[in-house]
mmCIF file of N, CA and C and ligand atoms in Angstrom:
data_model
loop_
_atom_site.group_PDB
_atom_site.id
_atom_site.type_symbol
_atom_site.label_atom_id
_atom_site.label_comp_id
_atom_site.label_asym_id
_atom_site.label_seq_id
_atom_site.Cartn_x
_atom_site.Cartn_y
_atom_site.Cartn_z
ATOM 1 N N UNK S 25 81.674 228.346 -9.345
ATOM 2 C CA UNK S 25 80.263 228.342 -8.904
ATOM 3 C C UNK S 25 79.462 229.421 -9.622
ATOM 4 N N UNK S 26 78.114 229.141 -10.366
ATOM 5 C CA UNK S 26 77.660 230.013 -10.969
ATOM 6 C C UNK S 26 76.475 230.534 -9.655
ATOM 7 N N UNK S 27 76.424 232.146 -10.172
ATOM 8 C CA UNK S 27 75.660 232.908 -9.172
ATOM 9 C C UNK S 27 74.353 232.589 -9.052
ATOM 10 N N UNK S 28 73.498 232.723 -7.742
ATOM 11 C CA UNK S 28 72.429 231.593 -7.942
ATOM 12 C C UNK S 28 71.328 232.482 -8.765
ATOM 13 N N UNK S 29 70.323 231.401 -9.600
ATOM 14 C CA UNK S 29 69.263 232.166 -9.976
ATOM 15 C C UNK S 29 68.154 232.561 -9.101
ATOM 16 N N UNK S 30 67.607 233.496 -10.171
ATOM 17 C CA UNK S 30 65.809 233.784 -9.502
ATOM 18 C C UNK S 30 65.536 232.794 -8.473
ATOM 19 N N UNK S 31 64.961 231.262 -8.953
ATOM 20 C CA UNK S 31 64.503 230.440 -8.480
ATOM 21 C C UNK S 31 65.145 230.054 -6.909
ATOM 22 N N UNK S 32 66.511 230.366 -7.012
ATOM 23 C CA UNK S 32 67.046 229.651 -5.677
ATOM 24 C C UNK S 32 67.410 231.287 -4.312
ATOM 25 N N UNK S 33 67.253 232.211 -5.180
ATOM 26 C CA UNK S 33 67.214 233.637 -4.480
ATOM 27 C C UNK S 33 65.484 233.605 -4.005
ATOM 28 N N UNK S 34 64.796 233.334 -4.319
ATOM 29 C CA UNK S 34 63.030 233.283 -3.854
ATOM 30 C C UNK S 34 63.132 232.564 -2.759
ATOM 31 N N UNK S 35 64.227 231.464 -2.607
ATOM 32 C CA UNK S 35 63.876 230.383 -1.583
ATOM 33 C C UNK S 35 63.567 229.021 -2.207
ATOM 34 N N UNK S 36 63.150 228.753 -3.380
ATOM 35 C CA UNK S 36 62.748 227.406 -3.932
ATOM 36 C C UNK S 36 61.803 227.205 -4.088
ATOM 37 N N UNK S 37 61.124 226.439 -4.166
ATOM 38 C CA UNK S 37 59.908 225.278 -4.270
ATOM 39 C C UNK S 37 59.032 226.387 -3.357
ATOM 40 N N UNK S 38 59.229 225.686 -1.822
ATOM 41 C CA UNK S 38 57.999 225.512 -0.487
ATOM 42 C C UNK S 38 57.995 227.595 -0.425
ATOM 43 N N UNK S 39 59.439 228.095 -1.048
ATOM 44 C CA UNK S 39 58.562 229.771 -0.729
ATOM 45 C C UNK S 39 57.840 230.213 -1.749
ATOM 46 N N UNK S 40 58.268 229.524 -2.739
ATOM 47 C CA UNK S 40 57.120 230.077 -4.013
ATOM 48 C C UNK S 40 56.039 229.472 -3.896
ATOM 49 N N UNK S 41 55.603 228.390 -3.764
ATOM 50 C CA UNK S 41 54.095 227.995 -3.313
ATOM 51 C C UNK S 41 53.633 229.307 -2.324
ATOM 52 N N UNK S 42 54.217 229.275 -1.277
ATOM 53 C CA UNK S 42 53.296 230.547 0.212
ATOM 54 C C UNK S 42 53.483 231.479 -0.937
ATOM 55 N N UNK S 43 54.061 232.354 -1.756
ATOM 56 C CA UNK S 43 53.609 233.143 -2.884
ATOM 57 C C UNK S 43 52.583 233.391 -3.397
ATOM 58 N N UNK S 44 52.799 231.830 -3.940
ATOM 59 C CA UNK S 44 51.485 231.583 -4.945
ATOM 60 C C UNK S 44 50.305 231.730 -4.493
ATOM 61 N N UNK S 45 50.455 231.162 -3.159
ATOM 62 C CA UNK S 45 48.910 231.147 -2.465
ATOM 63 C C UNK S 45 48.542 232.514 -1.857
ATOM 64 N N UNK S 46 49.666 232.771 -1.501
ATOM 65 C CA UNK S 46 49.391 235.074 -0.733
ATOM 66 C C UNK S 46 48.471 235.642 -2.102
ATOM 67 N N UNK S 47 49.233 235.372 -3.381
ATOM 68 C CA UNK S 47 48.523 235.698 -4.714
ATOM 69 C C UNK S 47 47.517 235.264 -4.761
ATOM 70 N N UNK S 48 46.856 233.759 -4.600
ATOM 71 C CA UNK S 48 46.163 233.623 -5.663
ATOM 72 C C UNK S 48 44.692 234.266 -4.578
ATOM 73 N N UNK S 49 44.966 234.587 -2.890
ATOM 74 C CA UNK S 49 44.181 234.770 -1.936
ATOM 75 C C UNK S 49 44.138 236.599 -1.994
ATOM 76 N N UNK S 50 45.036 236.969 -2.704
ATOM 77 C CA UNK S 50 44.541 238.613 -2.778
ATOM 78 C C UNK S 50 43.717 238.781 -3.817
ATOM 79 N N UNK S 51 44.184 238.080 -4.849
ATOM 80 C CA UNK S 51 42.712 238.146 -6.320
ATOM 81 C C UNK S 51 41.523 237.799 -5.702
ATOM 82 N N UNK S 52 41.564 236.923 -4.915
ATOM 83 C CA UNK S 52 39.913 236.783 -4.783
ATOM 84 C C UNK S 52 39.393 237.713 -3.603
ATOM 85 N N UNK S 53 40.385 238.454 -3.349
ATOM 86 C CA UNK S 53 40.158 239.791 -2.321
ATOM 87 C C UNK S 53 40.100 241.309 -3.451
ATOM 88 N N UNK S 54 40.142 241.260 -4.709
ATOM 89 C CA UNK S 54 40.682 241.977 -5.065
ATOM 90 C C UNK S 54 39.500 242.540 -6.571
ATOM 91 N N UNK S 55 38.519 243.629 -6.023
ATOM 92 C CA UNK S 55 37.432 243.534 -6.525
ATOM 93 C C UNK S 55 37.474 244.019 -7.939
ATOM 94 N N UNK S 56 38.755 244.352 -8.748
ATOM 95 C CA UNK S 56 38.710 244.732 -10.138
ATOM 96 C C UNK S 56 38.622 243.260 -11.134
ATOM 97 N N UNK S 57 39.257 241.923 -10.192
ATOM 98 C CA UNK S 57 39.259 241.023 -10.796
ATOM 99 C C UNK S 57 38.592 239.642 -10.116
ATOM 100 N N UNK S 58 38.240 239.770 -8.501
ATOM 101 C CA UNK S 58 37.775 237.893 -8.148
ATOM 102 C C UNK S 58 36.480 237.384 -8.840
ATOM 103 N N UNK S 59 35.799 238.349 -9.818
ATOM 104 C CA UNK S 59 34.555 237.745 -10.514
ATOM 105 C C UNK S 59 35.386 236.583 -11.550
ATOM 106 N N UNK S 60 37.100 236.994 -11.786
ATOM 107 C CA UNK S 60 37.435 235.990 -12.852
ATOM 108 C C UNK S 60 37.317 234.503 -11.913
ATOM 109 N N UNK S 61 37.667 234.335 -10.782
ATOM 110 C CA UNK S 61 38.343 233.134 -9.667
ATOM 111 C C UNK S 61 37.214 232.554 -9.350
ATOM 112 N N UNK S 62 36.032 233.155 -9.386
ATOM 113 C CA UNK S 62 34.853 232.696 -8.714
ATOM 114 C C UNK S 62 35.021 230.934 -8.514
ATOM 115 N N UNK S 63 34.807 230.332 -9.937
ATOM 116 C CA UNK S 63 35.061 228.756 -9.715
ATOM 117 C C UNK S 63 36.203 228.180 -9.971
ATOM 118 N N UNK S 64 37.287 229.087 -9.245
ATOM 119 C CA UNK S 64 38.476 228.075 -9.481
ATOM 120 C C UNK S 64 38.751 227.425 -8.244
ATOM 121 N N UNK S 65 39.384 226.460 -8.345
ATOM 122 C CA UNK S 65 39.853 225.573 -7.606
ATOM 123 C C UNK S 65 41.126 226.094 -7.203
ATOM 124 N N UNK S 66 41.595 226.587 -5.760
ATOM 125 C CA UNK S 66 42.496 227.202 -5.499
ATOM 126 C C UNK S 66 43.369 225.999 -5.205
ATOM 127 N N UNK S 67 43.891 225.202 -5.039
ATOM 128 C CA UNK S 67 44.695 224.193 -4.775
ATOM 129 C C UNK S 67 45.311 223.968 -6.211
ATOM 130 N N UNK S 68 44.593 223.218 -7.337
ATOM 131 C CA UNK S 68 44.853 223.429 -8.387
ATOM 132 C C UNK S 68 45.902 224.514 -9.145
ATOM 133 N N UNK S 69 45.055 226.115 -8.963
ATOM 134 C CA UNK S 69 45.349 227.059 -9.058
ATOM 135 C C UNK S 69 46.837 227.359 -8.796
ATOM 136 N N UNK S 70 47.077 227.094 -7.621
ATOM 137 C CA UNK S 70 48.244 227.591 -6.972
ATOM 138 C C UNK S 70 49.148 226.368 -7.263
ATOM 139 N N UNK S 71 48.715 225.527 -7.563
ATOM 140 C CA UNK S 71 50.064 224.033 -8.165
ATOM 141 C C UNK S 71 50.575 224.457 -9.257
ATOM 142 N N UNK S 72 49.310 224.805 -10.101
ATOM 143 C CA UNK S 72 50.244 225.518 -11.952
ATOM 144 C C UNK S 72 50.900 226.334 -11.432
ATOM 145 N N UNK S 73 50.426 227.806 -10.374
ATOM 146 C CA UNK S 73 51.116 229.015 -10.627
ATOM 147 C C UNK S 73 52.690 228.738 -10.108
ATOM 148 N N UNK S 74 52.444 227.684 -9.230
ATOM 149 C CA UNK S 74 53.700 227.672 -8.365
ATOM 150 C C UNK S 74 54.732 227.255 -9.584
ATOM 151 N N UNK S 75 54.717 225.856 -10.201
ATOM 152 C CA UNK S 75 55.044 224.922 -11.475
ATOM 153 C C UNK S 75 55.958 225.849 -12.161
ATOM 154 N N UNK S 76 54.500 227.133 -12.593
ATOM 155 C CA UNK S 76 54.701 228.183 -13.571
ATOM 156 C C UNK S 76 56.209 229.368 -13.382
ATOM 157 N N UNK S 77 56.793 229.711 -12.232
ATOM 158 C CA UNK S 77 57.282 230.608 -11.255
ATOM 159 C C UNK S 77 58.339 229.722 -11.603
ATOM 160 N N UNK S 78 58.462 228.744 -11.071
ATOM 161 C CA UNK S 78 59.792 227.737 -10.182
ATOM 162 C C UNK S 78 60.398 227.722 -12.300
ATOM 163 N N UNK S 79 59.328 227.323 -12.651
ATOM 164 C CA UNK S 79 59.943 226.602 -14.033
ATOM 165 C C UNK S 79 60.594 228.061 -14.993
ATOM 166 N N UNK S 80 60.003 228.951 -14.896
ATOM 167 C CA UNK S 80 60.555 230.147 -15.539
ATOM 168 C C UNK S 80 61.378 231.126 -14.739
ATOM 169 N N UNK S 81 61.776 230.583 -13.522
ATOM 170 C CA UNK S 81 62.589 231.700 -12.881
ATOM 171 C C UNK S 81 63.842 230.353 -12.747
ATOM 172 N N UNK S 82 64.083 229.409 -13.028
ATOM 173 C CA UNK S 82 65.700 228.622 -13.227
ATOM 174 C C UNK S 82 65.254 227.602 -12.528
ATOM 175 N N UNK S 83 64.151 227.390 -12.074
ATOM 176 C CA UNK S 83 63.989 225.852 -10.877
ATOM 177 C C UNK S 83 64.116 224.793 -11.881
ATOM 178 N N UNK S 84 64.233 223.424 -11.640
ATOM 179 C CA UNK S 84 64.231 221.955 -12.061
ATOM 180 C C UNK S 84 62.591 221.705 -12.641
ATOM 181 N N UNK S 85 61.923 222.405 -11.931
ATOM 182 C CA UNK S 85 60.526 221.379 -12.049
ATOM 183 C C UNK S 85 59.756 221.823 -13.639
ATOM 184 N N UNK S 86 59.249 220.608 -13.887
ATOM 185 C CA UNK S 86 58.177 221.254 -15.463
ATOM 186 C C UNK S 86 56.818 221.878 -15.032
ATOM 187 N N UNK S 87 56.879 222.787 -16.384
ATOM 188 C CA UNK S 87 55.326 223.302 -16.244
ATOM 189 C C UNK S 87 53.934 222.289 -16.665
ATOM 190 N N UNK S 88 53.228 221.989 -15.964
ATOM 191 C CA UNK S 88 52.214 221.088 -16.600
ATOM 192 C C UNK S 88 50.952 221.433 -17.458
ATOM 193 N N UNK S 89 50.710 223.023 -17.149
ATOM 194 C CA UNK S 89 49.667 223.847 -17.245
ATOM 195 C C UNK S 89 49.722 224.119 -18.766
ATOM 196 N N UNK S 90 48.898 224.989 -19.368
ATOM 197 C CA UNK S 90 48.453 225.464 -20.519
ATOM 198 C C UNK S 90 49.410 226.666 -20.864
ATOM 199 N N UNK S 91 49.823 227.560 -22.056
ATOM 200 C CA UNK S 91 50.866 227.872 -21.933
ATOM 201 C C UNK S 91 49.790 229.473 -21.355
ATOM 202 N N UNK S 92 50.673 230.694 -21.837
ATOM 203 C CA UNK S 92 49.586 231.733 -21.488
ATOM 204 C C UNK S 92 48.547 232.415 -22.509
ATOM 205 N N UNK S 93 49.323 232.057 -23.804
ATOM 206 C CA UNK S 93 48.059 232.094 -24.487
ATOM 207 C C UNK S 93 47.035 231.809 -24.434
ATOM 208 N N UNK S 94 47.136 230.554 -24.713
ATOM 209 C CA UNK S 94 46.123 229.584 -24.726
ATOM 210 C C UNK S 94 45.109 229.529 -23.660
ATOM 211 N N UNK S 95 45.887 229.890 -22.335
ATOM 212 C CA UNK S 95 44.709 229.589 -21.066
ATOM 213 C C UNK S 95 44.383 230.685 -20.591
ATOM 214 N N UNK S 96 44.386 232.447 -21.874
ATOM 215 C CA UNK S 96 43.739 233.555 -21.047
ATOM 216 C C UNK S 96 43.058 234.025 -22.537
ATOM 217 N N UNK S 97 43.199 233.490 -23.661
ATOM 218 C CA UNK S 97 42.261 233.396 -24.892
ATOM 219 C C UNK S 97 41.034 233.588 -24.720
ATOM 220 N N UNK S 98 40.358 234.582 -25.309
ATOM 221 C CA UNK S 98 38.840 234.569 -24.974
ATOM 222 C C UNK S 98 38.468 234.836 -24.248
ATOM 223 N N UNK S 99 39.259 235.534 -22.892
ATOM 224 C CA UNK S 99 38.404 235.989 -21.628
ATOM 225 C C UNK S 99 38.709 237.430 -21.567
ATOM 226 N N UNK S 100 39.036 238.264 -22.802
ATOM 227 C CA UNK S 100 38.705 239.678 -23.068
ATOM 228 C C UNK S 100 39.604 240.194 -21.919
ATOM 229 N N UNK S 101 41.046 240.077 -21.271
ATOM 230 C CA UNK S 101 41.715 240.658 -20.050
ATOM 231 C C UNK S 101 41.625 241.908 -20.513
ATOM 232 N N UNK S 102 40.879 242.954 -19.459
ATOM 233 C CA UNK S 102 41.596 244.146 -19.669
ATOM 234 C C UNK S 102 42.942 244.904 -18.977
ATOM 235 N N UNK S 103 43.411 245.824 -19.757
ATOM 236 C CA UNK S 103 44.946 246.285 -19.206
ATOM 237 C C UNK S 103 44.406 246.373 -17.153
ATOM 238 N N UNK S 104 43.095 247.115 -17.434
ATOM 239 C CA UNK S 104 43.370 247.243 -15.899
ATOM 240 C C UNK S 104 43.537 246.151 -14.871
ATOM 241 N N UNK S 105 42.392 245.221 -15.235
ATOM 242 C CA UNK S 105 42.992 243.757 -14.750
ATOM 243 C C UNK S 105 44.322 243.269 -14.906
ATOM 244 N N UNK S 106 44.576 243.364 -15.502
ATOM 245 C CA UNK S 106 46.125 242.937 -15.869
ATOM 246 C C UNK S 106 47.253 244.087 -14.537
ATOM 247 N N UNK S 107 46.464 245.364 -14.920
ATOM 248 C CA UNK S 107 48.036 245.867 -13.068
ATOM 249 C C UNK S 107 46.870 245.461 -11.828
ATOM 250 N N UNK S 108 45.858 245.096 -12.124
ATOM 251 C CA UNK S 108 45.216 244.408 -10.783
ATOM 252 C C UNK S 108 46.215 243.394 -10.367
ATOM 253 N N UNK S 109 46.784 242.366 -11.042
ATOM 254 C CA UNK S 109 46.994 241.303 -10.911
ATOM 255 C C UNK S 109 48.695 241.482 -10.418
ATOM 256 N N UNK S 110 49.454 242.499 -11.341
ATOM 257 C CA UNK S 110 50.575 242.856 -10.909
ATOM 258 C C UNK S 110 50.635 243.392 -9.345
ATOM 259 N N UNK S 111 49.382 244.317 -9.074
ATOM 260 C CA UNK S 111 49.808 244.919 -7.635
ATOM 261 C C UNK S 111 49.821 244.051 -6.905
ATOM 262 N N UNK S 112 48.773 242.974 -7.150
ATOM 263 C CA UNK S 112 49.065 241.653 -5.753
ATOM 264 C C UNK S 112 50.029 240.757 -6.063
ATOM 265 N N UNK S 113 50.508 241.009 -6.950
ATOM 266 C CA UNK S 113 51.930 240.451 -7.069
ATOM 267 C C UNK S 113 52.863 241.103 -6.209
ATOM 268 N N UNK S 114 53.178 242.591 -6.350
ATOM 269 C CA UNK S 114 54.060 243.172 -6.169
ATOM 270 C C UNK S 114 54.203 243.518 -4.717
ATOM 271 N N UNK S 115 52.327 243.008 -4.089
ATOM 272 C CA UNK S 115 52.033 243.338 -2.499
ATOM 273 C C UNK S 115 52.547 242.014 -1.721
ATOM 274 N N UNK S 116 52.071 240.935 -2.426
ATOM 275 C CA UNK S 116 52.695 239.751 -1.824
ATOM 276 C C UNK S 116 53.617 239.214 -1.843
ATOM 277 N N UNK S 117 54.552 240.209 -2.952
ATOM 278 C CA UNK S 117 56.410 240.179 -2.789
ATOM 279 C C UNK S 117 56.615 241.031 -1.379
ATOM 280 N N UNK S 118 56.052 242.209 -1.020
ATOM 281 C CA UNK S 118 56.431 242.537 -0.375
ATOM 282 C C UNK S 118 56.144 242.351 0.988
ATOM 283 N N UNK S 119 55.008 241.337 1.132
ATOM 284 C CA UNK S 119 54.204 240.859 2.593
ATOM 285 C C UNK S 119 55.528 239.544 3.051
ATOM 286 N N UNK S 120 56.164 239.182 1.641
ATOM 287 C CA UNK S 120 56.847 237.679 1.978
ATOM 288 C C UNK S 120 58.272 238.324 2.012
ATOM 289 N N UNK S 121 58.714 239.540 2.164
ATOM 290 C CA UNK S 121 60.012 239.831 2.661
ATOM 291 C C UNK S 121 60.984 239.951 1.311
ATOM 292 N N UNK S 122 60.390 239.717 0.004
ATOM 293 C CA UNK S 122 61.450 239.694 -1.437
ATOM 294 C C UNK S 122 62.220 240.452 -1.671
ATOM 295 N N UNK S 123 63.487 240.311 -1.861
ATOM 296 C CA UNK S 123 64.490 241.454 -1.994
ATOM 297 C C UNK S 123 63.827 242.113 -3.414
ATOM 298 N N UNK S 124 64.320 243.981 -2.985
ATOM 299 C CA UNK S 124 64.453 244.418 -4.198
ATOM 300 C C UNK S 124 64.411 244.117 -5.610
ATOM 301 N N UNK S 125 65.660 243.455 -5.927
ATOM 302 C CA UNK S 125 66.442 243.045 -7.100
ATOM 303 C C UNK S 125 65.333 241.664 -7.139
ATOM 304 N N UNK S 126 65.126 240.797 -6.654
ATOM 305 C CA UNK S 126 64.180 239.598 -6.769
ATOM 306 C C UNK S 126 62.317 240.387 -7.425
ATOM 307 N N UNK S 127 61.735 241.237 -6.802
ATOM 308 C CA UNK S 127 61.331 241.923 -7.134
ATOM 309 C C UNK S 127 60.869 242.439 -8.389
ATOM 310 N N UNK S 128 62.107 243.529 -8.877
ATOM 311 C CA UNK S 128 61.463 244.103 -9.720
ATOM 312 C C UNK S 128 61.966 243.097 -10.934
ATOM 313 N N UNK S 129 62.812 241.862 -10.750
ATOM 314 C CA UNK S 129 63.073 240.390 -12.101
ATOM 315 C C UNK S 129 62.112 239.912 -11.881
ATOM 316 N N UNK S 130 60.753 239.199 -11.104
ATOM 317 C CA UNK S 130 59.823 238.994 -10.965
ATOM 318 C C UNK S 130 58.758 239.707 -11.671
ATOM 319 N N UNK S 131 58.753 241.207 -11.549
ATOM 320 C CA UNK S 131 58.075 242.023 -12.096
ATOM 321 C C UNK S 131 58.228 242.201 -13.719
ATOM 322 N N UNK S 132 59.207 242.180 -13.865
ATOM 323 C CA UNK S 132 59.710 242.620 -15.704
ATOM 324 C C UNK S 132 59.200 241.345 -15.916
ATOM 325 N N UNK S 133 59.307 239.690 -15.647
ATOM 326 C CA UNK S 133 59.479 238.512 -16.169
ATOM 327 C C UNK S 133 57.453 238.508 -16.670
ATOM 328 N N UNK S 134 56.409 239.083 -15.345
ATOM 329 C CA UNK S 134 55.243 238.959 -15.374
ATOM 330 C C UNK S 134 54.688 240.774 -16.251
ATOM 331 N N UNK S 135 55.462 241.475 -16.263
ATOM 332 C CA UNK S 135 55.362 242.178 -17.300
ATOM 333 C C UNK S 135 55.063 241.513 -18.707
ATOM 334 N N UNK S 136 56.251 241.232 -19.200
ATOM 335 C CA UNK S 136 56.686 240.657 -20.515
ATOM 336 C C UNK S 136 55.635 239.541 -21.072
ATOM 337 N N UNK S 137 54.637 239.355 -19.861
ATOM 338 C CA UNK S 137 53.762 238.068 -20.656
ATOM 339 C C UNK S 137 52.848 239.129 -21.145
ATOM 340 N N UNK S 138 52.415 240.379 -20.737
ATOM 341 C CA UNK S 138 51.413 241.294 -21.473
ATOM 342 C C UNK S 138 50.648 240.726 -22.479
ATOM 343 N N UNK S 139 51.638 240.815 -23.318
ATOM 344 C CA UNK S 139 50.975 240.463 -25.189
ATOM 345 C C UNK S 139 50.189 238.789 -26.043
ATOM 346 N N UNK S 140 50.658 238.333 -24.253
ATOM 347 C CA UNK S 140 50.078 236.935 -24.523
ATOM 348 C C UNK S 140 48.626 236.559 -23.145
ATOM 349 N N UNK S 141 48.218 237.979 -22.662
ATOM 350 C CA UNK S 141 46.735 237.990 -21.610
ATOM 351 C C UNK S 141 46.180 238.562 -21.887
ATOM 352 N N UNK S 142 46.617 240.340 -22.278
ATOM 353 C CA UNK S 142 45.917 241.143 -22.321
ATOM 354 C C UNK S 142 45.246 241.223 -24.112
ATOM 355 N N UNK S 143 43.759 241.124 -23.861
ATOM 356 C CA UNK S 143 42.896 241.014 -24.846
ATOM 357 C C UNK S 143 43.478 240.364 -26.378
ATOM 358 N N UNK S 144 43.362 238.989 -25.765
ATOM 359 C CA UNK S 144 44.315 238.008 -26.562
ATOM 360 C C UNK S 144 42.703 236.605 -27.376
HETATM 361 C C1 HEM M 218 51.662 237.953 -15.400
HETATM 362 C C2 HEM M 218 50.369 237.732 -15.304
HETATM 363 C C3 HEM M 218 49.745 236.346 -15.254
HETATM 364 C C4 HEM M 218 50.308 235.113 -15.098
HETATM 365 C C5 HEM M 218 51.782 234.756 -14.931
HETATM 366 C C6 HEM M 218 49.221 234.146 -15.122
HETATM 367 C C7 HEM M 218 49.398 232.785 -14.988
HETATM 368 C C8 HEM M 218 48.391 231.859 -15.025
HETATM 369 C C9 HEM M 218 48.565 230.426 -14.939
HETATM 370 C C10 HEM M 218 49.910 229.717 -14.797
HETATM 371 C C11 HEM M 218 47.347 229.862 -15.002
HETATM 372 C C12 HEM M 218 47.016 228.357 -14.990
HETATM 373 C C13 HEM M 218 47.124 227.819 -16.399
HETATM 374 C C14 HEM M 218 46.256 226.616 -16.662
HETATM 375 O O1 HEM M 218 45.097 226.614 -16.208
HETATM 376 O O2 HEM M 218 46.704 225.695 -17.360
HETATM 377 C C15 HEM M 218 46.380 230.944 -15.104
HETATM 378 C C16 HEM M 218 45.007 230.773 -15.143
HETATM 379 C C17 HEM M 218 44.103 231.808 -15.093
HETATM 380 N N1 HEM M 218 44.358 233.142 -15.189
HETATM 381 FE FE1 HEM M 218 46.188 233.974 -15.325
HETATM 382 N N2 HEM M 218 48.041 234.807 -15.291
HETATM 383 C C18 HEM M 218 48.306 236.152 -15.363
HETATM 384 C C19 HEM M 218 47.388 237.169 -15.512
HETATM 385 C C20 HEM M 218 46.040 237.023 -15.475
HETATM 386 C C21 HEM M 218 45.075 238.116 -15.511
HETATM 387 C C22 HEM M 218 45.427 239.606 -15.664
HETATM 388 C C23 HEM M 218 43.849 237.558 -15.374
HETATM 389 C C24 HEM M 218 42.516 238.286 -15.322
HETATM 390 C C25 HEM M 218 42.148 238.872 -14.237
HETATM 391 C C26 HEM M 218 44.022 236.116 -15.269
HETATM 392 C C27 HEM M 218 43.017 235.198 -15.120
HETATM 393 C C28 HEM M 218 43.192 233.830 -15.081
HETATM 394 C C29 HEM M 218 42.098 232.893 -14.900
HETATM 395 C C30 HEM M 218 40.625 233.254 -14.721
HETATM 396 C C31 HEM M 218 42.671 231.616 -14.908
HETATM 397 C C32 HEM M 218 41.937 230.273 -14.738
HETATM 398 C C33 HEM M 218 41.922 229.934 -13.279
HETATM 399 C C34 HEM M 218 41.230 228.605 -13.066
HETATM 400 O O3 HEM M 218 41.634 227.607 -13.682
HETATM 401 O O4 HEM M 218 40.319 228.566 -12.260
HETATM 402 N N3 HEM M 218 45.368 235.836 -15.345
HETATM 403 N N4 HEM M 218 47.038 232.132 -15.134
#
């Protein structure tokens, strides 16, 4: 039996969605960055991010969305936006009970996209 991944240590599917949505509901609480969210469609929103999570942490499901280049191109991210976005990450790991070790692999994985948001 191989040891389980990311994806099945989060809970799956239905806990990474309540994730997605704790996230995508602190950005628009979250005054360094909800001028970006203003017209997004949070349903939408939270289907890629979820997609996005499940598909790069070992889940089954495909990503349908744009990759991260491509869909943060041109909107000038600055670094500070960018740990805006990590802390409500790292707050709504910790509002949803995420182990440690789940955590800070979550954290390094949304680290590592840096060079493909920030002022891209
Ligand atoms: C690790 C960090 C991040 C990840 C994993 C991430 C992931 C994503 C994903 C999966 C999408 C949907 C892609 C699509 O539309 O096809 C998206 C859209 C977007 N992201 Fe990011 N993102 C990150 C950081 C940021 C930052 C720092 C900002 C700026 C505050 C930002 C602003 C946006 C905006 C404005 C959209 C479009 C939302 C909409 O369609 O209404 N993202 N992001």
């Amino acid at each position: 039996m191989n040891a389980p991944n990311l994806y099945e240590r989060l809970g799956g599917e239905a806990r990474i969605r309540e994730l997605a949505g704790t996230i995508f509901d602190k950005h628009k609480n979250n005054t360094t960055i909800h001028n970006r969210y203003v017209d997004s469609d949070r349903d939408n929103v939270i289907r890629l991010v979820t997609e996005f999570i499940c598909n790069g942490t070992g889940g089954p499901q495909a990503y349908s969305g744009r990759d991260m280049l491509t869909t943060h191109r041109g909107m000038n991210i600055s670094e500070q936006e960018f740990v805006a976005v990590l802390d409500d990450i790292v707050e709504a790991l910790d509002e949803h009970g995420v182990g440690q070790r789940e955590k800070e692999e979550l954290l390094m994985i949304s680290w590592s996209l840096k060079p493909e948001i920030v002022r891209v």
